[in-house]
Short mmCIF file of C-alpha atoms and ligand atoms in Angstrom, two decimals:
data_model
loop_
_atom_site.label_atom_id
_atom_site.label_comp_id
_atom_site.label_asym_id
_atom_site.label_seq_id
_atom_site.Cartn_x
_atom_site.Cartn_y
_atom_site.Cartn_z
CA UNK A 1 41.96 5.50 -9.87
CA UNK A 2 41.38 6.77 -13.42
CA UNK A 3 38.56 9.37 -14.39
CA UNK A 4 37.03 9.55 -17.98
CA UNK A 5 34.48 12.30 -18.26
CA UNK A 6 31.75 10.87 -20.78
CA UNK A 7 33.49 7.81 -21.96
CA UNK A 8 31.70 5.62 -25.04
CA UNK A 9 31.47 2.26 -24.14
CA UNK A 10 31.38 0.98 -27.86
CA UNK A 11 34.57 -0.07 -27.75
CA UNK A 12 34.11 -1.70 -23.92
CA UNK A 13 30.83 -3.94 -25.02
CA UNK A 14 31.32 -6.72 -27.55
CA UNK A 15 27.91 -6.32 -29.24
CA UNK A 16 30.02 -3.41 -30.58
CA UNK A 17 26.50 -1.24 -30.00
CA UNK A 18 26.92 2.72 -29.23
CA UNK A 19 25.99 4.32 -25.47
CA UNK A 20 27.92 6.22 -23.38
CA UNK A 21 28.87 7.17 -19.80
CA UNK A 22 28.94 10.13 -17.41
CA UNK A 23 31.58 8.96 -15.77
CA UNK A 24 33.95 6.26 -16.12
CA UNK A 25 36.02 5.40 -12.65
CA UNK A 26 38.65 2.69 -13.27
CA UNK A 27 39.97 1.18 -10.07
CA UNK A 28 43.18 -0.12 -9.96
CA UNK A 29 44.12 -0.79 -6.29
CA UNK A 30 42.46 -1.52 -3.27
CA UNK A 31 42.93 1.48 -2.04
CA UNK A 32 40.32 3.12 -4.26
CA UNK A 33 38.21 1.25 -2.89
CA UNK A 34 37.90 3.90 0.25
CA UNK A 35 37.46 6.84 -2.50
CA UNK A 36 34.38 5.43 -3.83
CA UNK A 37 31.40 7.73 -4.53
CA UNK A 38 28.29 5.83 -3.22
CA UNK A 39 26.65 3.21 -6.33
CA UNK A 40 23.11 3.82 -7.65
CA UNK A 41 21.70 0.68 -9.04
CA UNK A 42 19.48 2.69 -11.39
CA UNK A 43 22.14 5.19 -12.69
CA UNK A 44 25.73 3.28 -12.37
CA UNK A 45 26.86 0.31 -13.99
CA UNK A 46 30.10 -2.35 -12.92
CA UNK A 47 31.65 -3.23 -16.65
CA UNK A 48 34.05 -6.24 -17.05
CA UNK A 49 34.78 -7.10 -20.54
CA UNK A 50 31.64 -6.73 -21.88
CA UNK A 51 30.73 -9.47 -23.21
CA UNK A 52 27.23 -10.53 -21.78
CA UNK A 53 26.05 -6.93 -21.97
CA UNK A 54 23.50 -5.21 -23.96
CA UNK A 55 23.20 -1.88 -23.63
CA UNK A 56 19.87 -0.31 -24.92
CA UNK A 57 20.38 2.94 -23.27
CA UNK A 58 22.93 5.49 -22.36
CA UNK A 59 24.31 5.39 -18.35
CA UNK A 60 23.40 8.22 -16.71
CA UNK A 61 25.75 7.56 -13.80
CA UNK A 62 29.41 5.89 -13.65
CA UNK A 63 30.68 2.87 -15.30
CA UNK A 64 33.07 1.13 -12.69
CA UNK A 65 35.64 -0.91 -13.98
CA UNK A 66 37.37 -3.17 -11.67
CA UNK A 67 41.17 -3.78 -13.10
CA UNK A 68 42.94 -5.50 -9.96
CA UNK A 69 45.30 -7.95 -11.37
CA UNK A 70 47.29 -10.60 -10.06
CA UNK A 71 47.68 -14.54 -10.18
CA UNK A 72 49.11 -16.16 -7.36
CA UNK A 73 49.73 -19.44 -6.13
CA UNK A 74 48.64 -19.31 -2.04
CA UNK A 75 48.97 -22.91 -0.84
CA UNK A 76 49.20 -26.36 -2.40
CA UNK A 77 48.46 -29.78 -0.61
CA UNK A 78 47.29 -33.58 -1.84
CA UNK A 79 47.39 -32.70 -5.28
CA UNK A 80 45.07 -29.31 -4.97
CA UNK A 81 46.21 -25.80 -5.58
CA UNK A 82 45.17 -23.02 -4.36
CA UNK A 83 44.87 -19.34 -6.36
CA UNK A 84 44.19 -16.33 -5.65
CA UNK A 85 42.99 -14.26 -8.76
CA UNK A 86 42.37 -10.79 -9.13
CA UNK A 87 38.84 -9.97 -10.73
CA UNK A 88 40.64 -7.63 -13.58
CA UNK A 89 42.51 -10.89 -14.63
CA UNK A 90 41.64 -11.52 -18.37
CA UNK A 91 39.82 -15.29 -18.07
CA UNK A 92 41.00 -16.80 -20.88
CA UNK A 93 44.57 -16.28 -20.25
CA UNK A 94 44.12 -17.10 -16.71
CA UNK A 95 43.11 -20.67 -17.68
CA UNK A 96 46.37 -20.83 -20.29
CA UNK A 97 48.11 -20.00 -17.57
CA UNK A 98 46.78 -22.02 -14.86
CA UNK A 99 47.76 -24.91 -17.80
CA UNK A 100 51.16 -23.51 -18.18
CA UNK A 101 51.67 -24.28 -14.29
CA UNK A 102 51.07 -27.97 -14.89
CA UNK A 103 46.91 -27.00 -13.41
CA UNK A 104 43.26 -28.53 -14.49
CA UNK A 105 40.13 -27.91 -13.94
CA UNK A 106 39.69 -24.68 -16.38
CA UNK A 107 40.73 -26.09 -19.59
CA UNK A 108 36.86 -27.05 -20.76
CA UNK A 109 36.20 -23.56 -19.72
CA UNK A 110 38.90 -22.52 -22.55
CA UNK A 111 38.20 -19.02 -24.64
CA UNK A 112 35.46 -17.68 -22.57
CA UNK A 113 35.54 -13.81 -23.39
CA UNK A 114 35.51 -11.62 -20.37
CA UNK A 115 37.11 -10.87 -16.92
CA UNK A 116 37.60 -13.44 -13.65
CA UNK A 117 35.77 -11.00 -11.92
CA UNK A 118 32.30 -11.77 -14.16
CA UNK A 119 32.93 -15.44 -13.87
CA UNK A 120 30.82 -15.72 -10.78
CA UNK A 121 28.13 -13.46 -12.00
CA UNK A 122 26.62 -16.06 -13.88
CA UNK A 123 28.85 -19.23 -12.70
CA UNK A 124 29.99 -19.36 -16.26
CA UNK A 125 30.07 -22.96 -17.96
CA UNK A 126 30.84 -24.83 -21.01
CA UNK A 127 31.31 -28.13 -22.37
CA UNK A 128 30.08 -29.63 -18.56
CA UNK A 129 31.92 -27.70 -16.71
CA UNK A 130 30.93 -24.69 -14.47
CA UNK A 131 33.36 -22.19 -12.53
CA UNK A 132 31.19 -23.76 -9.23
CA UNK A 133 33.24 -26.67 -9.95
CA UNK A 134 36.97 -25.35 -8.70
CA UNK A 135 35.42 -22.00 -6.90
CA UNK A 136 36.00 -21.63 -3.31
CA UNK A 137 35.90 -18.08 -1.99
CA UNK A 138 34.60 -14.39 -3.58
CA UNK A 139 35.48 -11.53 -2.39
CA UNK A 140 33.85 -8.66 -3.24
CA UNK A 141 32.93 -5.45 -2.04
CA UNK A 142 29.50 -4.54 -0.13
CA UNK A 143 28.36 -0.90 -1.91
CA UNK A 144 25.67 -0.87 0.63
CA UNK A 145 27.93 -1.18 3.50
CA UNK A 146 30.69 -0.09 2.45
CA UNK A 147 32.98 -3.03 3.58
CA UNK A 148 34.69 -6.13 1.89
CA UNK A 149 32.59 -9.70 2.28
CA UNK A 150 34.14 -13.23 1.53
CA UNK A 151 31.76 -15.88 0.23
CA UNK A 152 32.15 -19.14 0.09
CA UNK A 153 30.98 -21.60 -2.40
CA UNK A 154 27.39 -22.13 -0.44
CA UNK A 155 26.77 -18.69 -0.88
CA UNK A 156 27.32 -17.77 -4.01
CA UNK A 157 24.51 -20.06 -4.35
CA UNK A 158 25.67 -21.01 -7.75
CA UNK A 159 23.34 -22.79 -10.24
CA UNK A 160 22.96 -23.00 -14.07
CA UNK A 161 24.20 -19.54 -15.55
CA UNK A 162 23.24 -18.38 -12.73
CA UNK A 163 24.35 -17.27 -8.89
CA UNK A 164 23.23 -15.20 -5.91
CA UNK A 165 25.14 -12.00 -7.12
CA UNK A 166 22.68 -12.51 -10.55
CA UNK A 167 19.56 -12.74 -9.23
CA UNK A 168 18.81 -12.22 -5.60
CA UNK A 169 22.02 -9.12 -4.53
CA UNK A 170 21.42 -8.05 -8.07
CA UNK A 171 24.35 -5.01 -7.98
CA UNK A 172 25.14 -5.39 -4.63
CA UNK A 173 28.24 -6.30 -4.67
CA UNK A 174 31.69 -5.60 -6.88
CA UNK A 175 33.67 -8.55 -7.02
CA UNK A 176 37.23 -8.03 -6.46
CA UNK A 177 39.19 -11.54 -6.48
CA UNK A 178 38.23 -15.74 -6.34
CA UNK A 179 39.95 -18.37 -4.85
CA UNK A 180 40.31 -20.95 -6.79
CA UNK A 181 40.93 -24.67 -6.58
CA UNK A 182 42.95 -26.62 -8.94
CA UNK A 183 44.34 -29.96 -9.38
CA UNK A 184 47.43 -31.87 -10.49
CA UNK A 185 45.60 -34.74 -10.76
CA UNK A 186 44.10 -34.47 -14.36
CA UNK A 187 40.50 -35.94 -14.83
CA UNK A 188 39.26 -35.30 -17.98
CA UNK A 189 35.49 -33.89 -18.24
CA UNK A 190 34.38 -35.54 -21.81
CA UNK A 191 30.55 -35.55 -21.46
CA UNK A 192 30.09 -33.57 -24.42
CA UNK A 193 30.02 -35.03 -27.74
CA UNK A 194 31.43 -32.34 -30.02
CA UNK A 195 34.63 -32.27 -27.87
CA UNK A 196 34.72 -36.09 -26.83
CA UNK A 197 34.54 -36.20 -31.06
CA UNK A 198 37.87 -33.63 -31.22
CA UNK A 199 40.04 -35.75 -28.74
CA UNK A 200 39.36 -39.35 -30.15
CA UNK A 201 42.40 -40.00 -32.15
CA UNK A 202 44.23 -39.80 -28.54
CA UNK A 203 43.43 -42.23 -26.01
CA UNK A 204 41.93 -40.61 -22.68
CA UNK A 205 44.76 -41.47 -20.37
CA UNK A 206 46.98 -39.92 -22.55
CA UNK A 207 45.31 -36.62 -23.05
CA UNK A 208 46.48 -33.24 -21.40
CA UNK A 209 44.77 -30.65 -20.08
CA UNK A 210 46.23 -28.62 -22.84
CA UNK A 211 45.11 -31.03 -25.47
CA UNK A 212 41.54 -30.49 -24.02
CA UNK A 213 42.02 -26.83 -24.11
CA UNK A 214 43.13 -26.54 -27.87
CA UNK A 215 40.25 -28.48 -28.81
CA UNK A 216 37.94 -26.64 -26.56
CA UNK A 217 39.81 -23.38 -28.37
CA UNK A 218 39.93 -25.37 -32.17
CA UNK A 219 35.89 -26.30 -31.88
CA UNK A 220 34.73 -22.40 -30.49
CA UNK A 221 36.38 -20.67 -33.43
CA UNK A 222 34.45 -23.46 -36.26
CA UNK A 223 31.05 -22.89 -34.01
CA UNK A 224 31.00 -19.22 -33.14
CA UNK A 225 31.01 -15.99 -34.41
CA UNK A 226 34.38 -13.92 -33.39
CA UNK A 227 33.01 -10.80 -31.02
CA UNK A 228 36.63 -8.97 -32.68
CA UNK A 229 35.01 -9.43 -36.05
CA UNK A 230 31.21 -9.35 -36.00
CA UNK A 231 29.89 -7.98 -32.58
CA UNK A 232 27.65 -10.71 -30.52
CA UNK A 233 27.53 -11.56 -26.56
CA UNK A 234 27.72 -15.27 -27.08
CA UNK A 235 24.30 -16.85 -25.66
CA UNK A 236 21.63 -14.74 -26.01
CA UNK A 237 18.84 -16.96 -24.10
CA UNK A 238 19.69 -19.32 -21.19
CA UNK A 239 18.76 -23.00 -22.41
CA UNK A 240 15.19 -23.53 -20.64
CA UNK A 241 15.20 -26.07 -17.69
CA UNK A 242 11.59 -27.75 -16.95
CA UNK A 243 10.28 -30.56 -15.46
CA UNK A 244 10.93 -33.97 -16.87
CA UNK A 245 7.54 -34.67 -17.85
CA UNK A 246 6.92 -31.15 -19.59
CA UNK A 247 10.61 -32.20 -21.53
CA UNK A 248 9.10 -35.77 -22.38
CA UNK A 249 6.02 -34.15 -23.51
CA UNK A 250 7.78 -31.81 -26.11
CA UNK A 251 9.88 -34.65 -27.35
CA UNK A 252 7.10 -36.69 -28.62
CA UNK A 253 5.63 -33.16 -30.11
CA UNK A 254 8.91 -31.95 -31.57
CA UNK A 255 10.79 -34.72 -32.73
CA UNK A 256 14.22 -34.09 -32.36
CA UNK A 257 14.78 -31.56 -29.95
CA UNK A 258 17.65 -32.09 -27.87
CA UNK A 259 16.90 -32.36 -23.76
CA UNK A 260 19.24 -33.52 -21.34
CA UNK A 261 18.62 -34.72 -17.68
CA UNK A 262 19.59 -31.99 -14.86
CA UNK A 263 18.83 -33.86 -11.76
CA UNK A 264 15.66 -33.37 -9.44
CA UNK A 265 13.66 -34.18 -12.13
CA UNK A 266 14.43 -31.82 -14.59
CA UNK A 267 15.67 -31.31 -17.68
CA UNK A 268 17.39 -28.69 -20.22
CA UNK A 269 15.90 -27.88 -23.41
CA UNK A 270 18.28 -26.36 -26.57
CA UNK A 271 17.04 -23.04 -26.91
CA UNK A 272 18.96 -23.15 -30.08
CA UNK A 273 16.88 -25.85 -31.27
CA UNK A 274 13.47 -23.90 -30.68
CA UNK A 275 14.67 -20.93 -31.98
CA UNK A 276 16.16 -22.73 -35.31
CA UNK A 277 12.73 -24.54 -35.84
CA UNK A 278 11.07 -21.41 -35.67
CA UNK A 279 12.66 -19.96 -38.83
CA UNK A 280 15.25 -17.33 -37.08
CA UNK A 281 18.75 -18.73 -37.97
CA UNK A 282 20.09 -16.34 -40.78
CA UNK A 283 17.26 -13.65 -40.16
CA UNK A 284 18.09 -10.37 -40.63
CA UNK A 285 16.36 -7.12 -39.13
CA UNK A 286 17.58 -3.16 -38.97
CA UNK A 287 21.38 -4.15 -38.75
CA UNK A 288 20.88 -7.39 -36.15
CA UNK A 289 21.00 -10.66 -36.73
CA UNK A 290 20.65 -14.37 -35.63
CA UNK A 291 23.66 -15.79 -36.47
CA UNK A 292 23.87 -18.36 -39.51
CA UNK A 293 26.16 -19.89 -37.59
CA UNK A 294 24.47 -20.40 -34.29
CA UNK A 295 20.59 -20.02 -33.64
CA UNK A 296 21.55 -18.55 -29.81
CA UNK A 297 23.69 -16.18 -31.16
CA UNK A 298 22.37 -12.58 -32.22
CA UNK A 299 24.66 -10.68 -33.79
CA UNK A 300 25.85 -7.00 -34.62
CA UNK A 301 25.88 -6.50 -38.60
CA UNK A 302 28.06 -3.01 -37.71
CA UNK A 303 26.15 -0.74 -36.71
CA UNK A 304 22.61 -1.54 -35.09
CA UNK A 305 21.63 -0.24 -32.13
CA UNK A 306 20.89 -1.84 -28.51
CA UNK A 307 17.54 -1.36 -29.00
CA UNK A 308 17.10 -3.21 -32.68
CA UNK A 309 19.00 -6.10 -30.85
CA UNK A 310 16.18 -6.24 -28.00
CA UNK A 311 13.60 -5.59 -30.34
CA UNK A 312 14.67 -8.75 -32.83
CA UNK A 313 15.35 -10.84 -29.21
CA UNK A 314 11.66 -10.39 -28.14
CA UNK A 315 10.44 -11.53 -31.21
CA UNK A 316 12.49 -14.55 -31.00
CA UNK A 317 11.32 -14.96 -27.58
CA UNK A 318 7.64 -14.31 -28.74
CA UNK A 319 7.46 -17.24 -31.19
CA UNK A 320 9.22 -20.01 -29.42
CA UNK A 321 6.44 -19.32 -26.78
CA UNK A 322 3.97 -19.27 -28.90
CA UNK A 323 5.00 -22.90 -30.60
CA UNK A 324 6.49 -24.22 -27.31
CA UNK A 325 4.92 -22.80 -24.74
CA UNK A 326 7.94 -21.39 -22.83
CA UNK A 327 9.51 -18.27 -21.94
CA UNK A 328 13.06 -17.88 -22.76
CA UNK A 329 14.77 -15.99 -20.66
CA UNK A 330 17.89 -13.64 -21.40
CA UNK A 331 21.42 -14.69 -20.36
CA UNK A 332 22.63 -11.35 -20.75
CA UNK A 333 22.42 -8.48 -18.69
CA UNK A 334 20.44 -5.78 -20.50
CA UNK A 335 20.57 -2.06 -19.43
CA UNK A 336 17.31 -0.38 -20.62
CA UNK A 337 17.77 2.79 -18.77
CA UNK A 338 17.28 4.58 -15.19
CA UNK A 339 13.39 4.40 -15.34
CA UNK A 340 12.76 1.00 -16.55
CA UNK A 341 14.82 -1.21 -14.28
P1 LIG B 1 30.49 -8.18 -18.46
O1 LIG B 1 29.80 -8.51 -19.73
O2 LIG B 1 31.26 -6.91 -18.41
O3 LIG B 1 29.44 -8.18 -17.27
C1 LIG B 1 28.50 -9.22 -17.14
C2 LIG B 1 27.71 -8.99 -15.85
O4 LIG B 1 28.58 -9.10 -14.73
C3 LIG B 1 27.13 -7.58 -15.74
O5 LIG B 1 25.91 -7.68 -15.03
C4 LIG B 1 28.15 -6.81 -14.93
O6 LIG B 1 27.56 -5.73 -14.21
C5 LIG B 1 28.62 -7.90 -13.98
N1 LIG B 1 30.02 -7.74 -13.55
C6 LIG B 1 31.13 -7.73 -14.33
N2 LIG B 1 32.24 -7.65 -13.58
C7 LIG B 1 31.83 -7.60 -12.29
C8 LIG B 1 32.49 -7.52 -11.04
N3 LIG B 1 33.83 -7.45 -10.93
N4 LIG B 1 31.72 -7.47 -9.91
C9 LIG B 1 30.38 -7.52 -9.98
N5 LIG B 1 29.69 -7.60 -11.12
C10 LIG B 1 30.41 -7.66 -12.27
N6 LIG B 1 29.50 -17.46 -20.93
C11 LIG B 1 29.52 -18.71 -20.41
O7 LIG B 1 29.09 -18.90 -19.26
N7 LIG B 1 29.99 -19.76 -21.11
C12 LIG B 1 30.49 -19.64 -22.37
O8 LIG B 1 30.92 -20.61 -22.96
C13 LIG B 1 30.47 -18.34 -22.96
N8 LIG B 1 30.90 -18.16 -24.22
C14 LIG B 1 30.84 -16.92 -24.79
C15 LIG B 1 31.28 -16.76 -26.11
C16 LIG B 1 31.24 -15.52 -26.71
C17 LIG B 1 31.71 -15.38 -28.12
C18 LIG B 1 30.79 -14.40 -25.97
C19 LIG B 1 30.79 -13.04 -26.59
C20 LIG B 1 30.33 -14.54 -24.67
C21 LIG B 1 30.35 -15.81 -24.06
N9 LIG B 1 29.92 -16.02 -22.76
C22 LIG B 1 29.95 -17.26 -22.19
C23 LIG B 1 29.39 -14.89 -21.96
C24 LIG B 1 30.48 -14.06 -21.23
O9 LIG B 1 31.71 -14.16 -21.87
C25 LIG B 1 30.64 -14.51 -19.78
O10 LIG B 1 29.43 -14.41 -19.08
C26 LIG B 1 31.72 -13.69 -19.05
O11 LIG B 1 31.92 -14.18 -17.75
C27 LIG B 1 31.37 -12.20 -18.97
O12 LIG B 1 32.52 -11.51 -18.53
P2 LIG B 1 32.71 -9.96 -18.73
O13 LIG B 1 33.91 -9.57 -17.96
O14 LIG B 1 32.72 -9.63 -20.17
O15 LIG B 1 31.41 -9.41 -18.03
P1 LIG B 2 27.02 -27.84 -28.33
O1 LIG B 2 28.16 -28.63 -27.79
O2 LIG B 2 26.73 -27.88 -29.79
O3 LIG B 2 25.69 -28.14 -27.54
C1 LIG B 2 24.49 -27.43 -27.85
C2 LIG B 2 23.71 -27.28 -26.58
O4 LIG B 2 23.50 -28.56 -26.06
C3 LIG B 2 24.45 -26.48 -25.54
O5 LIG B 2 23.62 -25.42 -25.21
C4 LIG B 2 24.66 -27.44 -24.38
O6 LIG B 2 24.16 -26.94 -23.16
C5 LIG B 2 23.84 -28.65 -24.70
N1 LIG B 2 24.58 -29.91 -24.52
C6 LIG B 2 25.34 -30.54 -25.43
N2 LIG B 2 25.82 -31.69 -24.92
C7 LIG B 2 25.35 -31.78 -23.67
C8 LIG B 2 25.52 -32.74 -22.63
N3 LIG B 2 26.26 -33.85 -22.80
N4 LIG B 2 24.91 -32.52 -21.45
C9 LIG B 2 24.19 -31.40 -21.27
N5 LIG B 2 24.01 -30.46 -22.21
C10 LIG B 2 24.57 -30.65 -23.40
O7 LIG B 2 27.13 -26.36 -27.81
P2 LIG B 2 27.69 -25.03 -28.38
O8 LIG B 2 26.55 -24.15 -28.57
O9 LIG B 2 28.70 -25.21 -29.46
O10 LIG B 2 28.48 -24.58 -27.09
C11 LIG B 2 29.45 -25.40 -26.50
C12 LIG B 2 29.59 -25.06 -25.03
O11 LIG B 2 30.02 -23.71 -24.91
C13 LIG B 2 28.26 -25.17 -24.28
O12 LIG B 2 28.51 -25.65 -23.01
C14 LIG B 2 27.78 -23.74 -24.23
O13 LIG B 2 27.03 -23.45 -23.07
C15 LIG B 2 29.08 -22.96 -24.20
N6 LIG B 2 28.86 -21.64 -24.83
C16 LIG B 2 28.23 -20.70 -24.09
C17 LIG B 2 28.02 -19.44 -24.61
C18 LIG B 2 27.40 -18.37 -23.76
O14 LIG B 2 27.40 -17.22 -24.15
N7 LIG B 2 26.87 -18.73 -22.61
C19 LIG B 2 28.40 -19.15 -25.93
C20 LIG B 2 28.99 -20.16 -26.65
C21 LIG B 2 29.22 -21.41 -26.11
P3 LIG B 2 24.91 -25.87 -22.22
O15 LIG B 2 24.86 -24.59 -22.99
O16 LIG B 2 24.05 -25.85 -21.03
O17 LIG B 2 26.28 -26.35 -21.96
#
């Protein structure tokens, strides 16, 4: 296990914003697992790659970083594989190779930023696909109890950007590998329309899952802003989900805004929409920024501060509830500090 006395976790958070550490313990094997000092919610922090972070304050505690590795193949039958993945695995080049084995099932989930081990945090998703979709088991380990659990897919209790290690064990738990599985049998998932768009000069039972993951790759680096070159976490608000009537009823108020059915009689709203109508996209405030590019998207301008980020994402917040009616809430984890959690 590695020890860093008072790291800065500038470099470790993709907003690019400033704070910094006590302690930074790096673990490495699972041995160091049995070395661990206990894990105080309000002091400590588990980092992946940092990229759905904000980080208003300074940790007064330890930043864990969990770097197991490893990518194995455990079992294959009818056309399913099984893999074993270790949660320090980078994710996007887990799903290029997962592709370069002949695998689908990860290719719409192509250039996510991040670690495998964050995946399950908030059952990460794009382009109709979630990780709840080829997940089968998490391990991770209990701080309370100091022991290793296995979940299985019912318990992670996955849901829209969202799982049972986000909101009900909130820090619980340190997840340490996912099972995966994947196919051989390639179905392509072509609900969305930016990315059906990109593949329809190729006919779909001649695409690849490699095809679908260069567009996937081609369409993110036109749409978003790069993290290496102008710091940002990606989504900064979830897109709301309401009832179907409440979604009908801001339709014929706002013409335009996109919704889209989500079973049980509800429906998803684009926060980017709101947020666009309300004036942000382009606006500029002490060093943050919503991106030009993408209304859900607040960017670093170099060197704002955590706190000018929250500050410009509560405003944001503030007006689409004030014209909508709705609360948007954060997608992002956001550390304000021991006292305010
Ligand atoms: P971190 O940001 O380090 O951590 C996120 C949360 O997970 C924190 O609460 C942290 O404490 C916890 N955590 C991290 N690792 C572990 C672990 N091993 N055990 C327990 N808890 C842990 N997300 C999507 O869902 N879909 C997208 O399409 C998408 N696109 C993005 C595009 C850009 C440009 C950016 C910057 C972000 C995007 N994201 C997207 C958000 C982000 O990349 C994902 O949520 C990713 O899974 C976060 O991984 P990470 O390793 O960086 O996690
Ligand atoms: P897009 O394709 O332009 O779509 C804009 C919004 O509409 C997205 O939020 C998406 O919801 C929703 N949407 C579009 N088509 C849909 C459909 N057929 N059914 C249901 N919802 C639909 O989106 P984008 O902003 O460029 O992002 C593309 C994908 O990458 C999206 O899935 C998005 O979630 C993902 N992404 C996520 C992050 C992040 O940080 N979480 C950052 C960038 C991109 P969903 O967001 O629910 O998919």
């Amino acid at each position: 296990m590695k020890v860093l006395e008072r790291p800065s976790l500038k470099s470790l958070n993709t907003f690019g914003v400033e704070a910094a550490a006590s302690l930074m313990l790096t673990i490495e094997t699972e041995e160091d697992f049995l070395s661990l000092p206990t894990f105080n919610p309000h002091r400590d922090f588990v980092l992946g790659g940092g990229s759905n972070v904000l980080f208003v304050s300074d940790i007064p505690g330890t930043v864990y970083l969990n770097r197991i590795t490893g990518k194995d193949i455990i079992a294959e039958h009818d056309g399913y594989v099984q893999l074993e993945v270790g949660a320090g695995e980078n994710w996007h080049q887990l799903v290029r190779w997962s592709l370069d084995q002949g695998l689908s099932g990860l290719e719409n989930l192509s250039l996510i930023p991040g670690l495998a081990g964050a995946a399950p945090i908030q059952n990460v998703g794009a382009y109709g696909v979630e990780l709840s979709s080829v997940l089968e088991l998490v391990t991770a380990w209990d701080w309370q109890n100091s022991t290793w659990v296995i979940f299985n897919q019912d318990e992670c209790r996955f849901s829209y950007r969202d799982s049972y290690f986000k909101s009900v064990e909130t820090d619980r738990y340190l997840i340490t590998s996912l099972r995966l599985r994947l196919t051989r049998q390639f179905r392509p998932q072509l609900n969305y329309e930016g990315l059906r768009e990109a593949l329809s000069f190729t006919s779909v039972d001649q695409l690849s899952p490699k095809q679908v993951s260069d567009a996937v790759i081609r369409i993110r680096q036109q749409k978003l802003p790069d993290p290496a070159v102008t710091g940002n976490a990606g989504s900064f608000f979830k897109n709301p989900v309401v009832s179907a009537d409440k979604a009908e009823s801001l339709r014929s108020r706002f013409t335009g805004l996109p919704t889209w059915p989500v079973g049980g009689d509800r429906a998803k709203l684009s926060a980017a929409w709101m947020i666009d109508h309300c004036g942000w996209k382009g606006f500029q405030e002490n060093g943050a920024a919503v991106s030009s590019q993408h209304a859900l998207v607040i960017v670093n301008q170099g060197q704002t501060s955590g706190r000018h980020i929250l500050q410009l994402s509560a405003k944001i917040a503030d007006s689409v509830a004030q014209n909508f009616g709705l609360l948007l809430e954060p997608e992002i984890k956001i550390y304000t500090g021991p006292d305010r959690l």
